[in-house]
Short mmCIF file of C-alpha atoms in Angstrom, two decimals:
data_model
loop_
_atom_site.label_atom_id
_atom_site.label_comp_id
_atom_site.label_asym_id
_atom_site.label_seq_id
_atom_site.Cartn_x
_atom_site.Cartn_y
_atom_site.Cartn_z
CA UNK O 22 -23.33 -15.89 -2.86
CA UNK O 23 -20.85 -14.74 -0.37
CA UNK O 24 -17.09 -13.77 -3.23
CA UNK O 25 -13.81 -12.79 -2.78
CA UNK O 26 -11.68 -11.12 -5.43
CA UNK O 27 -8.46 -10.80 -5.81
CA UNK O 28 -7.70 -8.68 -7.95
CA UNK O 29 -5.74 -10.65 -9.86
CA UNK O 30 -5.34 -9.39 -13.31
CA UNK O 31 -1.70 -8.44 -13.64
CA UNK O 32 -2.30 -5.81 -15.60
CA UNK O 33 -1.26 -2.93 -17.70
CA UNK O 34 -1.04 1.07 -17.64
CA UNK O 35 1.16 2.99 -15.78
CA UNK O 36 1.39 6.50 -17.19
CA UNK O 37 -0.35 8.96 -19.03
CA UNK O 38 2.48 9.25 -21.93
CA UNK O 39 2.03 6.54 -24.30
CA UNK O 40 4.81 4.98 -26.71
CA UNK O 41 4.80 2.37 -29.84
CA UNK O 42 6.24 -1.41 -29.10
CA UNK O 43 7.52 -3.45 -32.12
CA UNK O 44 8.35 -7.19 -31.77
CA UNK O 45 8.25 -10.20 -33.92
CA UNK O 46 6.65 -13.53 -33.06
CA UNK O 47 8.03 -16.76 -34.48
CA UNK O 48 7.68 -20.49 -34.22
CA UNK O 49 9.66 -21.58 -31.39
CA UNK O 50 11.04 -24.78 -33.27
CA UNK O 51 11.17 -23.51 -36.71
CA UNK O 52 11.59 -19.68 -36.02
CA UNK O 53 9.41 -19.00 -38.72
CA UNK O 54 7.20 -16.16 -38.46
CA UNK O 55 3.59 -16.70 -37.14
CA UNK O 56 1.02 -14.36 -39.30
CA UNK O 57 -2.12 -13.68 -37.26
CA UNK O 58 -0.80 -13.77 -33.75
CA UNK O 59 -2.43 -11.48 -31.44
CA UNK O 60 -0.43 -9.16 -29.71
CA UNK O 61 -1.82 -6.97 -26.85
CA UNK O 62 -1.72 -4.88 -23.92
CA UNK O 63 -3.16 -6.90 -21.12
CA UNK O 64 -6.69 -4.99 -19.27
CA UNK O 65 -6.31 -2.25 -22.07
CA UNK O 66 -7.81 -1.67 -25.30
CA UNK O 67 -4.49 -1.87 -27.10
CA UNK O 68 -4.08 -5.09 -29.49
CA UNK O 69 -3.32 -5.66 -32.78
CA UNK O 70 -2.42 -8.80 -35.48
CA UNK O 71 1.29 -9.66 -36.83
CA UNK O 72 1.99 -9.51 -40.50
CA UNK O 73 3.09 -12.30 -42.63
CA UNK O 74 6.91 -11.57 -41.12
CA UNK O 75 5.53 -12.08 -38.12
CA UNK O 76 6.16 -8.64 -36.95
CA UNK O 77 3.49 -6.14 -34.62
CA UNK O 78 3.29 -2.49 -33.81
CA UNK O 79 0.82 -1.90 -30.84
CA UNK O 80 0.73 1.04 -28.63
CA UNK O 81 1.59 0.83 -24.83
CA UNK O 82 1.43 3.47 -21.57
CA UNK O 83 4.99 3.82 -20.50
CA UNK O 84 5.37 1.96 -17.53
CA UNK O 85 3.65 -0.82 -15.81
CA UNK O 86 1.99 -3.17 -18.17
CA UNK O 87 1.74 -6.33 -19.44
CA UNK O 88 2.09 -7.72 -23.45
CA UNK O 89 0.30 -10.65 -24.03
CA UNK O 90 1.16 -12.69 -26.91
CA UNK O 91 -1.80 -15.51 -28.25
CA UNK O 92 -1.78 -17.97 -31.39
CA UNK O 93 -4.46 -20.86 -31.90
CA UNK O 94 -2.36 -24.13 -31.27
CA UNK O 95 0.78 -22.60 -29.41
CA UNK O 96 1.11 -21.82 -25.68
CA UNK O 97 0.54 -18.17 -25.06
CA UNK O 98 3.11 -15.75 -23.45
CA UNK O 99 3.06 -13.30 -21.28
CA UNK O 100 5.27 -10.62 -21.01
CA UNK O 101 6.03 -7.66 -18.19
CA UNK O 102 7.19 -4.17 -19.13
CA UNK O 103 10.21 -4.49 -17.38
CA UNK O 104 11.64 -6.98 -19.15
CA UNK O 105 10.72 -4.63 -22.71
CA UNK O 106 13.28 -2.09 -22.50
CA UNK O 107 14.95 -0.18 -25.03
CA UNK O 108 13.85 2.42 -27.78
CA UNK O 109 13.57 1.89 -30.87
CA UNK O 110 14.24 -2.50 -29.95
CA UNK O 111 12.29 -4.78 -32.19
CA UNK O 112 11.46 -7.64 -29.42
CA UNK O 113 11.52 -11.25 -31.10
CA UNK O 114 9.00 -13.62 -28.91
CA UNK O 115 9.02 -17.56 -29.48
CA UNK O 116 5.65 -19.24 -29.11
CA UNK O 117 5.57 -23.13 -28.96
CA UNK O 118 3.12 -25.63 -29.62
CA UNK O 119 0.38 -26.65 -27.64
CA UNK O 120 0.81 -29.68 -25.68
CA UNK O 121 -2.48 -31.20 -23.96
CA UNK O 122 -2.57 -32.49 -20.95
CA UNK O 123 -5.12 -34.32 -19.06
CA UNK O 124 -3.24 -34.45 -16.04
CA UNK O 125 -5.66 -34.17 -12.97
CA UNK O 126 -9.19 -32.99 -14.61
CA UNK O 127 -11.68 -34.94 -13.29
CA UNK O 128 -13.94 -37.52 -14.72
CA UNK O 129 -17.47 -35.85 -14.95
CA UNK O 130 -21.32 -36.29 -15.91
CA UNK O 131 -22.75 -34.43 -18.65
CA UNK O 132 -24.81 -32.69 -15.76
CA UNK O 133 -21.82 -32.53 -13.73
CA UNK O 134 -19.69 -30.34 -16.13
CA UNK O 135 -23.20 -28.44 -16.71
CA UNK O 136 -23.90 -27.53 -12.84
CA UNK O 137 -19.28 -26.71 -12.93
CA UNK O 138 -19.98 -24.11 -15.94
CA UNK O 139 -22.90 -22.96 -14.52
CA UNK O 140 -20.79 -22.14 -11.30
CA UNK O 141 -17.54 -20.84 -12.83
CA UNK O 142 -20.15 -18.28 -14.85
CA UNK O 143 -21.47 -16.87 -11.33
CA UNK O 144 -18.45 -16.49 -10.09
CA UNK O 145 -16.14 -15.38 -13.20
CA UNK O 146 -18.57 -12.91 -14.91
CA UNK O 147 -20.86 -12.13 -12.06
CA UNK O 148 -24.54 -12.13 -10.64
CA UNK O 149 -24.87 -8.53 -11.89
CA UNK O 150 -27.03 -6.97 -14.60
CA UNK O 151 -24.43 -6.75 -16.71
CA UNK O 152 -23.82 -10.26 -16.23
CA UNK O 153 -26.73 -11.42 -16.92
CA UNK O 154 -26.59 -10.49 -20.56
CA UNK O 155 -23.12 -11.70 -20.82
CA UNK O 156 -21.91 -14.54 -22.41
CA UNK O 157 -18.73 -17.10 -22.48
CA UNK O 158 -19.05 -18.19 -26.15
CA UNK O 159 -16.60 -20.59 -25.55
CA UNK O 160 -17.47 -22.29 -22.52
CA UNK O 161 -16.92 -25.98 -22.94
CA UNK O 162 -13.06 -25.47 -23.84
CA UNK O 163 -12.61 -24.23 -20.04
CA UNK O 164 -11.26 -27.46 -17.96
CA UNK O 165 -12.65 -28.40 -14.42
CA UNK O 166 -10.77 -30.17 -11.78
CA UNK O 167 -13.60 -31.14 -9.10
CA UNK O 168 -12.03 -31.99 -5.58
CA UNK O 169 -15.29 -33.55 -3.66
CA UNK O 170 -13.47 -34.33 -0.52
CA UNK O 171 -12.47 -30.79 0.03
CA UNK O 172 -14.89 -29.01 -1.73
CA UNK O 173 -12.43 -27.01 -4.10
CA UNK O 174 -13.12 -26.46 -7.78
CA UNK O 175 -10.27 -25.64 -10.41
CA UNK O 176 -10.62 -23.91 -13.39
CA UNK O 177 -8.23 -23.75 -16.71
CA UNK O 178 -8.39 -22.75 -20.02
CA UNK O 179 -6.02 -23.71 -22.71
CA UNK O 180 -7.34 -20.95 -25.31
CA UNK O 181 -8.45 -17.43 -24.54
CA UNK O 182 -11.89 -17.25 -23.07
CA UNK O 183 -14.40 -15.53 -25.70
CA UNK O 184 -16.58 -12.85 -23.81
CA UNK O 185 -19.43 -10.76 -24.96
CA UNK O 186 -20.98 -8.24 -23.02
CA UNK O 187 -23.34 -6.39 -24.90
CA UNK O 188 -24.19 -4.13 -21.90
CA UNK O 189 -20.90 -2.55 -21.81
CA UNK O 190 -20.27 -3.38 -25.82
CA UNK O 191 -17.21 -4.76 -25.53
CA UNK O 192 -15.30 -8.43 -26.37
CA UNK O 193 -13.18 -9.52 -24.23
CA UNK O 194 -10.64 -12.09 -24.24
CA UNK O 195 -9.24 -13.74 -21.66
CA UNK O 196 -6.20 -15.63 -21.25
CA UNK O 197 -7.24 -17.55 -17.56
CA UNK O 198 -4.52 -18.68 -15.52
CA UNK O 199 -6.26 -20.05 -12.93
CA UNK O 200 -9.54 -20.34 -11.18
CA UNK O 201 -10.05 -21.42 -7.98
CA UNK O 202 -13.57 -21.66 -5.89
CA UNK O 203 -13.48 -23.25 -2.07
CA UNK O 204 -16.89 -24.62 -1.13
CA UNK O 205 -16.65 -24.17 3.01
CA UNK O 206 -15.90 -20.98 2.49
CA UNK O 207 -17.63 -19.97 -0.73
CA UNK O 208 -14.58 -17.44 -1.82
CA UNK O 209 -13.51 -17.94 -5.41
CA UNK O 210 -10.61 -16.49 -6.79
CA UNK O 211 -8.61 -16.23 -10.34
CA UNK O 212 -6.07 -14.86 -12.38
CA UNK O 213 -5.93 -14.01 -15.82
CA UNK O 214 -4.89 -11.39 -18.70
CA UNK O 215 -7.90 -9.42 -20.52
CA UNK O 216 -8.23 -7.57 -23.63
CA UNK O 217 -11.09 -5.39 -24.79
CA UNK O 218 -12.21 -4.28 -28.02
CA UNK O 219 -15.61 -2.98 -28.99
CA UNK O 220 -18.29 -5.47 -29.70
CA UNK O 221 -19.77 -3.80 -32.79
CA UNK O 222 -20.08 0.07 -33.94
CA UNK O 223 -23.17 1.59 -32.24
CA UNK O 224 -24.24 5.58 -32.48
CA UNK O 225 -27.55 7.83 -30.83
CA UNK O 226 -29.12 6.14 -28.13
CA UNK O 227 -27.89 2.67 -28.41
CA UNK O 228 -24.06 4.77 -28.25
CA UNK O 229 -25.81 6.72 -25.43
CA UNK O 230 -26.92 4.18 -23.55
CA UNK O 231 -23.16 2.09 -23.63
CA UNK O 232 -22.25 5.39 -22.38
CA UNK O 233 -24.38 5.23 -19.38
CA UNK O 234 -23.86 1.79 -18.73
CA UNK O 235 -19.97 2.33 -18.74
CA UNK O 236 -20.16 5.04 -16.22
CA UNK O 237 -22.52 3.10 -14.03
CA UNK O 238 -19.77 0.29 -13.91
CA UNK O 239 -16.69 2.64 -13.34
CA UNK O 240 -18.40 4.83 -10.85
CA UNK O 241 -17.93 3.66 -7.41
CA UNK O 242 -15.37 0.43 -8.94
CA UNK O 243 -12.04 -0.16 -7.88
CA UNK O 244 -10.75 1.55 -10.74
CA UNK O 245 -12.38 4.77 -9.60
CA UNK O 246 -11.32 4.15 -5.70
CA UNK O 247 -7.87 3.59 -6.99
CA UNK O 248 -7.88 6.98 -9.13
CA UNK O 249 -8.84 9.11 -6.81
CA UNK O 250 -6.65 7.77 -4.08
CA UNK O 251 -3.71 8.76 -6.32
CA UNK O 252 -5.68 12.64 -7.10
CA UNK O 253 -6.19 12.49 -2.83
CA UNK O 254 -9.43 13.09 -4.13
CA UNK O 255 -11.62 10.35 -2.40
CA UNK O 256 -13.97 12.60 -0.74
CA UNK O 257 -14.60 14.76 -3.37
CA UNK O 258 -15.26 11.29 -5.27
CA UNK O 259 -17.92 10.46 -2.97
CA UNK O 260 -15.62 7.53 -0.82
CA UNK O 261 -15.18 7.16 2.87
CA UNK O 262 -12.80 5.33 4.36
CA UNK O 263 -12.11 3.51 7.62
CA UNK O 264 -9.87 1.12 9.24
CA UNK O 265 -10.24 -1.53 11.49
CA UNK O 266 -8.43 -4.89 12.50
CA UNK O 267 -9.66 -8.26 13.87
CA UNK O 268 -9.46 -9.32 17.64
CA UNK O 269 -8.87 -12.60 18.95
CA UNK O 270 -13.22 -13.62 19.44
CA UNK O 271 -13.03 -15.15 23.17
CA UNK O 272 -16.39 -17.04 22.33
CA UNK O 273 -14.65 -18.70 19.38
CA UNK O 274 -14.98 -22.25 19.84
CA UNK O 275 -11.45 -23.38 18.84
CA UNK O 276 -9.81 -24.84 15.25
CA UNK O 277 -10.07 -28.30 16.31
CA UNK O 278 -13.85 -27.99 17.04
CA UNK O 279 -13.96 -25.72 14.06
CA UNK O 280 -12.30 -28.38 11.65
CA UNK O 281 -14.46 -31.37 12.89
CA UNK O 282 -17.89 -29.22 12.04
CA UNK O 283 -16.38 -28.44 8.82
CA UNK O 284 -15.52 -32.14 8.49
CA UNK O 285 -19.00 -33.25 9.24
CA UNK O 286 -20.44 -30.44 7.35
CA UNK O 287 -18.82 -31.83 4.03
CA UNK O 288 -19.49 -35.28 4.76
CA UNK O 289 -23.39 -34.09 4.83
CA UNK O 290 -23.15 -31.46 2.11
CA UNK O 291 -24.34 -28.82 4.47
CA UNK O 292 -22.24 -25.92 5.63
CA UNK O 293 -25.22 -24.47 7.64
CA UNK O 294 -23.86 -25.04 11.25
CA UNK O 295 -20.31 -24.24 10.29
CA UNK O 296 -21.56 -20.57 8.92
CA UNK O 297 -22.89 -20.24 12.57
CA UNK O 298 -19.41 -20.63 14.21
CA UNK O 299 -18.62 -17.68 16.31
CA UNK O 300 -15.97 -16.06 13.92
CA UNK O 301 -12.14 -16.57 14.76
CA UNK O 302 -11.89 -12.52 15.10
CA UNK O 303 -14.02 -9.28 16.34
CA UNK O 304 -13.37 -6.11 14.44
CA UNK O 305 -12.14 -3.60 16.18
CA UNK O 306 -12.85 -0.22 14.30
CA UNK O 307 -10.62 3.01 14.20
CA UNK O 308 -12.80 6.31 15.10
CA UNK O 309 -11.38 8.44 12.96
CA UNK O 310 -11.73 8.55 9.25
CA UNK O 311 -9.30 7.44 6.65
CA UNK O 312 -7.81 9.72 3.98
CA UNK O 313 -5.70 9.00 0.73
CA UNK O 314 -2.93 10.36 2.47
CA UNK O 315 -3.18 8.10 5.40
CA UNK O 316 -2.83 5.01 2.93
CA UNK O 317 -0.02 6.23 0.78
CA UNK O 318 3.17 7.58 0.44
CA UNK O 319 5.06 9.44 -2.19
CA UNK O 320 8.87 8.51 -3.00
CA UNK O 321 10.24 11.00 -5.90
CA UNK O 322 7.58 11.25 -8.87
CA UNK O 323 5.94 7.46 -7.30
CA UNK O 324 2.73 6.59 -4.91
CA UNK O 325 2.81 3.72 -2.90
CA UNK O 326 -0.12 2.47 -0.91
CA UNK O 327 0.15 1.30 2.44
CA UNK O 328 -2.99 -0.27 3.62
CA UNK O 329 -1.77 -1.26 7.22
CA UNK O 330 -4.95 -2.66 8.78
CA UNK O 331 -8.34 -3.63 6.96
CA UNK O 332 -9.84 -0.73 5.04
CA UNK O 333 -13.40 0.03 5.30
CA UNK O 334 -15.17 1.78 2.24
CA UNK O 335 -18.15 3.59 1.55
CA UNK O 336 -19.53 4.67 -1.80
CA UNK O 337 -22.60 6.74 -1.64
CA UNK O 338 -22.20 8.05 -5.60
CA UNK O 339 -24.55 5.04 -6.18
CA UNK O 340 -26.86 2.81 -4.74
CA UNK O 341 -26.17 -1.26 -4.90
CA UNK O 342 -28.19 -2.72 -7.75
CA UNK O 343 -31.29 -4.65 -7.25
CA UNK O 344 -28.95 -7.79 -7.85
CA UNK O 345 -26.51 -7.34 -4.88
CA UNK O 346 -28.91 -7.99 -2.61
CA UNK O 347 -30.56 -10.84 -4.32
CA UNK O 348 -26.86 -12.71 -4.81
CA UNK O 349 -25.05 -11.62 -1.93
CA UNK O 350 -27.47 -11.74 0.72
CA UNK O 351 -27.52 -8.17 1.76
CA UNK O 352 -30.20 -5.98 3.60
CA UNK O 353 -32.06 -4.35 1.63
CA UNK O 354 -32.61 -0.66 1.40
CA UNK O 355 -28.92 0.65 1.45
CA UNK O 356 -27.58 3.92 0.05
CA UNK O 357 -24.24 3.18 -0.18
CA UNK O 358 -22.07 0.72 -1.57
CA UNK O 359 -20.15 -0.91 0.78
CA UNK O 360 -16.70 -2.85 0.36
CA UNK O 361 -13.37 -4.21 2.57
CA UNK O 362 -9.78 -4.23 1.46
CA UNK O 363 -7.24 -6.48 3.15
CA UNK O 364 -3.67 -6.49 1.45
CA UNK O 365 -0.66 -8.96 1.84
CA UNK O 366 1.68 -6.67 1.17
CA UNK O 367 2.77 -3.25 1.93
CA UNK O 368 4.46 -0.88 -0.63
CA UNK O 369 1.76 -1.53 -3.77
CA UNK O 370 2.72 1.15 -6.42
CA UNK O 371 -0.21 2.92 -7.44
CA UNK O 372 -1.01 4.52 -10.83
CA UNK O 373 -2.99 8.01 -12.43
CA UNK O 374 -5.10 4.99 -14.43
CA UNK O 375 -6.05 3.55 -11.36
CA UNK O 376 -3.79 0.58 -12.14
CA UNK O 377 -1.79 -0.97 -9.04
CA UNK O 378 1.60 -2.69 -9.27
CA UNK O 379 1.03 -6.18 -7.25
CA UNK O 380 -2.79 -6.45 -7.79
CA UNK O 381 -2.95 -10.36 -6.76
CA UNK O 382 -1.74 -8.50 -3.18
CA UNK O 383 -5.16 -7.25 -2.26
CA UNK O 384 -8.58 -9.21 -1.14
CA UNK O 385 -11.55 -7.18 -2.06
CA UNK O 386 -15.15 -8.56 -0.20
CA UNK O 387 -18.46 -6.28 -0.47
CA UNK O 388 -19.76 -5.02 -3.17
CA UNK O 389 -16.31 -4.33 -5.22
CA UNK O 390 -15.88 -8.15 -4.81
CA UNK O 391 -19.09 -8.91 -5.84
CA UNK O 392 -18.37 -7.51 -8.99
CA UNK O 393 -16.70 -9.67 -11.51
CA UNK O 394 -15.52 -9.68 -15.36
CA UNK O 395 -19.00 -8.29 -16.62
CA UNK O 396 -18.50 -4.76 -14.75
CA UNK O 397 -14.85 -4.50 -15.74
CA UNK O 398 -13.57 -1.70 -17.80
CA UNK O 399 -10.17 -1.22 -19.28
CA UNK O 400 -7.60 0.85 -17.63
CA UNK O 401 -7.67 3.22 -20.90
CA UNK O 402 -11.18 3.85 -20.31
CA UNK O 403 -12.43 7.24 -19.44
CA UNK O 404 -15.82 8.90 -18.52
CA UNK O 405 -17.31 11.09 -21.17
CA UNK O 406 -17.49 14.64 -20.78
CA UNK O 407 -20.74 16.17 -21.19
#
């Protein structure tokens, strides 16, 4: 199935140098102190639980990241870096109780909800290998909204998503802001703030083979394209780049016609002849290759990406797996992984970690869109040295 991601998790680790956060976390009403909260640093490894004061110590890069704050019952909190300055500062952070609401979730079969979680899995953790193995243990607390007439599907959670993946050995949770899957179009989107930890304590070859599994996710990822664009080491890294931009398609039959096949398509449940519309646009491909300096620009000790057209790139570290063909209709028989990069905005800081600024400002399709939650790593990770 044809994905888009946006990379949407607003995330976490600017810097190498890493420092020591203390806050508090009290009942909003009461302002007593809430034992037990979980405080951590959102996409990282970094987490830990408040004493019975209420208070937390949990380590944090120095720039660009994001403290999340969870308690079972109370609303969860978010928190970015810029708004946690000051050495030495011991933050206080209110958390209120949990109000449900059932405001526009839709009114669903048993096999309904089954055939919505069975869709929001796809498309949240991924068709891969990895994904395969993984599991939401907490699936029925996620809340569907089910828009028939326009084929969109929204997604919420009101507790953190529980996620094993025994693959990659880790747990992650997952506060989910939103999740968002259009059916004309078959693009899916969503934001949300993970936390890793490992899944149990593994050494030899079960330790070994994590290992293995880890680098086969980071190598040819975003996190990896994004690294190396900041080291303007992309080629050495085994990535090519090109740009391109859509032309107006003179064969393209119009939006009018283009909305009344999608019209009819919905009111038969078959998108068939819409997916053989001409496309809007023709790409129109630059002839030269594209370099980490082309795409970025340095202001004082910051990086800044500037992709300025749609950017083309090639991985050949690594074939796709088996999977990517089966789930995303590709040929078979390529040696290269293959994935696009459109952004909204120009600007993006970008990070050693392979961490960007404005994340939700990028569209990835290919093969780094294709993979979801089960492949990610977090932005602490690094590859072992032999």
């Amino acid at each position: 199935m044809k994905s888009l991601l946006l990379v949407l998790l607003l995330l976490s680790i600017g810097a190498n140098a890493q420092q020591i956060l203390q806050g508090r976390v009290i009942d909003g009403e009461t302002k007593q102190p809430l034992e037990g909260a979980r405080a951590f640093i959102s996409n990282t490894t970094y987490q830990t639980i408040t004493n019975a004061d209420g208070k937390f110590y949990v380590q944090t890069p120095s720039s660009n990241y994001k403290l999340g704050i969870s308690y079972i019952g109370y609303e969860s909190k978010v928190i970015p870096s810029e708004m946690l300055v000051g050495d030495g500062n011991v933050f206080v952070f209110e958390l209120f109780t949990q109000t449900e609401s059932l405001d526009a979730v839709t009114i669903m079969s048993p096999e309904e909800r089954r055939n919505l979680q069975r869709l929001f899995t796809n498309l949240f953790l991924g068709t891969s290998a990895n994904a395969e193995d993984a599991r939401i243990l907490n699936i029925d607390d996620v809340i569907f909204n089910a828009d028939k007439e326009n084929g969109v599907v929204e997604a919420t959670c009101d507790v953190p998503l529980i996620i094993e993946n025994p693959n990659l050995n880790y747990r992650i949770t997952f506060l989910l802001s939103y999740f968002t899957y259009r059916q004309s179009s078959r693009l899916s989107s969503y934001l949300g703030y993970p936390s890793f930890e490992e899944l149990k304590p593994l050494e030899g070859k079960a330790q070994k083979r994590v290992d293995n599994n880890r680098e086969k996710a980071y190598y040819g990822s975003a996190m990896h394209f994004f690294r190396s664009v900041y080291t303007n080491t992309t080629q050495e890294e085994k990535f090519r780049m090109l740009s391109f931009k859509h032309i107006p398609n003179p064969k393209y039959p119009g939006d009018e016609v283009r909305d009344q096949v999608l019209k009819e398509a919905r009111e038969m449940k078959d998108f068939y002849y819409y997916r053989q519309l001409p496309p809007k646009n023709l790409v129109e491909w630059n002839q030269r290759d594209t370099y980490a300096v082309d795409i970025t620009l340095i202001e004082g000790d910051s990086k800044f990406l500037y992709i300025r057209d749609y950017l083309a790139i090639q991985y050949s570290g690594e074939k796709p797996e088996s999977n990517y063909y089966n789930n995303h209709h590709a040929p078979p028989g390529q040696s290269s992984q293959k994935s696009e990069i459109f952004s909204h905005k120009q600007g993006i800081e970008i990070f050693p970690d392979g961490n960007i600024s404005d994340p939700d400002a990028l569209i990835f399709h290919g093969y780094m869109g294709w993979e979801k939650v089960a492949d990610m790593l977090p932005f602490d990770y690094k590859v072992q040295q032999e």
